[in-house]
CSV table of C-alpha atoms in Angstrom, one decimal:
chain,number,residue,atom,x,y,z
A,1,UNK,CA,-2.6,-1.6,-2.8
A,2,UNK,CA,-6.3,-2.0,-3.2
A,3,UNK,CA,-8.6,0.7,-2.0
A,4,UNK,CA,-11.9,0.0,-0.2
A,5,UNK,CA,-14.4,2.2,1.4
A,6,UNK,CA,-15.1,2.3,5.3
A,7,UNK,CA,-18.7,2.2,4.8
A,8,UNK,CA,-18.3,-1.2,3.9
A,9,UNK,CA,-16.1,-2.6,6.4
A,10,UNK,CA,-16.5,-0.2,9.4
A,11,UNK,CA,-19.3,-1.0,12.4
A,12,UNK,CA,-21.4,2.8,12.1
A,13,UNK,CA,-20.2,3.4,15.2
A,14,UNK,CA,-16.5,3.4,14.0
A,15,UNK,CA,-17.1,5.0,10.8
A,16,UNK,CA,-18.9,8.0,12.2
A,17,UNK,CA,-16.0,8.8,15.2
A,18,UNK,CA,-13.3,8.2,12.5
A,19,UNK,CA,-15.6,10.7,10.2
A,20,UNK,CA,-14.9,13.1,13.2
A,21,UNK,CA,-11.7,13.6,12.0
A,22,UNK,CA,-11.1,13.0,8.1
A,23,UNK,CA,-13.8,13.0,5.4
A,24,UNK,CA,-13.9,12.7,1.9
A,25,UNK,CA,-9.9,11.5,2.0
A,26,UNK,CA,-7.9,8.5,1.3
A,27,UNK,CA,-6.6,7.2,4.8
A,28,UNK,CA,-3.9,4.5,4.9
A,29,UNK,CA,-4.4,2.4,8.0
A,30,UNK,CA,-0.6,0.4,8.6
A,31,UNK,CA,-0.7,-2.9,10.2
A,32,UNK,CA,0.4,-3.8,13.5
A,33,UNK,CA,4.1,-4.0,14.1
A,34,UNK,CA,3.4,-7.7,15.1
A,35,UNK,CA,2.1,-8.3,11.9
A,36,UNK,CA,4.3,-6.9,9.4
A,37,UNK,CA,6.1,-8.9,7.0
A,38,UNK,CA,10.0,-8.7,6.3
A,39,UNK,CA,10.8,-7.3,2.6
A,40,UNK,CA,10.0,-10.7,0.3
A,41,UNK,CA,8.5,-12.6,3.0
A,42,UNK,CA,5.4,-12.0,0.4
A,43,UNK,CA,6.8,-12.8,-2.8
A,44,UNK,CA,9.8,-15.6,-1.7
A,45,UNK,CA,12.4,-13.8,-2.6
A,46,UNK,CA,13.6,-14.0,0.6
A,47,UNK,CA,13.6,-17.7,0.7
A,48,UNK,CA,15.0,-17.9,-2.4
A,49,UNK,CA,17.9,-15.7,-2.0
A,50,UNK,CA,18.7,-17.7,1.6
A,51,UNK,CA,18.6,-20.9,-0.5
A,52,UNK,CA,20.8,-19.4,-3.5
A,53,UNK,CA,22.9,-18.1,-1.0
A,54,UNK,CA,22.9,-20.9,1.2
A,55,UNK,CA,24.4,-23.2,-2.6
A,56,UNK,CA,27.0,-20.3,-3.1
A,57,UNK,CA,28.5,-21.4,0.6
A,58,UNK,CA,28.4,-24.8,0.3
A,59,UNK,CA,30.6,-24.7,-3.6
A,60,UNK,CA,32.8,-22.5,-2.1
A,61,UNK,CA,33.1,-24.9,1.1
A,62,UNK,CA,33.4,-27.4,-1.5
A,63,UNK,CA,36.6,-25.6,-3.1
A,64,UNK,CA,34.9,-24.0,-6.1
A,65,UNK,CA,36.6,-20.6,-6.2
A,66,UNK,CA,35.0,-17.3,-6.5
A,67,UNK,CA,35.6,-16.3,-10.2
A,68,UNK,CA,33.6,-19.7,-11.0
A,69,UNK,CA,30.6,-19.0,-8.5
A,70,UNK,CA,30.4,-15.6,-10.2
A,71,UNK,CA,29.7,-16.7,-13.6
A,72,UNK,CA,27.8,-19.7,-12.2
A,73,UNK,CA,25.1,-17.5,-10.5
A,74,UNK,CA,25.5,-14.4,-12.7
A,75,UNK,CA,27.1,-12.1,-9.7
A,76,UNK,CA,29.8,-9.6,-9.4
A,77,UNK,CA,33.2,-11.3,-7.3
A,78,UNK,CA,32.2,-8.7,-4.4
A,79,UNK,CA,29.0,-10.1,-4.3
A,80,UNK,CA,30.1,-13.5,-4.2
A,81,UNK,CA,32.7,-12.4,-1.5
A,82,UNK,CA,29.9,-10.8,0.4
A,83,UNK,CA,28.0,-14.1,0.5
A,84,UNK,CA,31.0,-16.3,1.0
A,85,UNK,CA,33.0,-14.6,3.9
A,86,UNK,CA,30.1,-13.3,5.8
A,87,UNK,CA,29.7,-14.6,9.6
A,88,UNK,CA,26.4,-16.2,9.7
A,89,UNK,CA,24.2,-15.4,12.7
């Protein structure tokens, strides 16, 4: 997280009623709840786990068995099972 100082985003105005009640001190200002992102919305690992997930359902849909989609994509059989027989919503 990059820091940057009120005085050069603030209107005066702002800056001095904020000053009211912190000086001097780091202040973390969160974004909206409208705004926030979902944990690797940012990065794409969400998308890409949805799309490596996504290939693990449609081998095993295919008849590829679970032993064989574990070593394929490097995961533990519960993991794959996980993927596999969740209900998708």
């Amino acid at each position: 997280m990059k820091y940057v100082s009120a005085n050069d985003i603030l209107p005066e105005e702002l800056l001095l009623e904020v000053q009211k009640y912190v000086q001097g001190t780091t202040l973390y200002i969160p974004s909206p709840k409208q705004r926030k992102k979902k944990w690797g919305e940012m990065s794409g690992q969400r998308a890409y786990l949805k799309e490596r997930n996504e290939q693990i359902r449609q081998q095993f849909q295919q008849g590829k068995d679970v032993e064989k989609l574990a070593e394929a994509f490097f995961l533990s059989l519960d993991s794959i099972k996980k993927i596999v027989y969740r209900k998708q919503v």
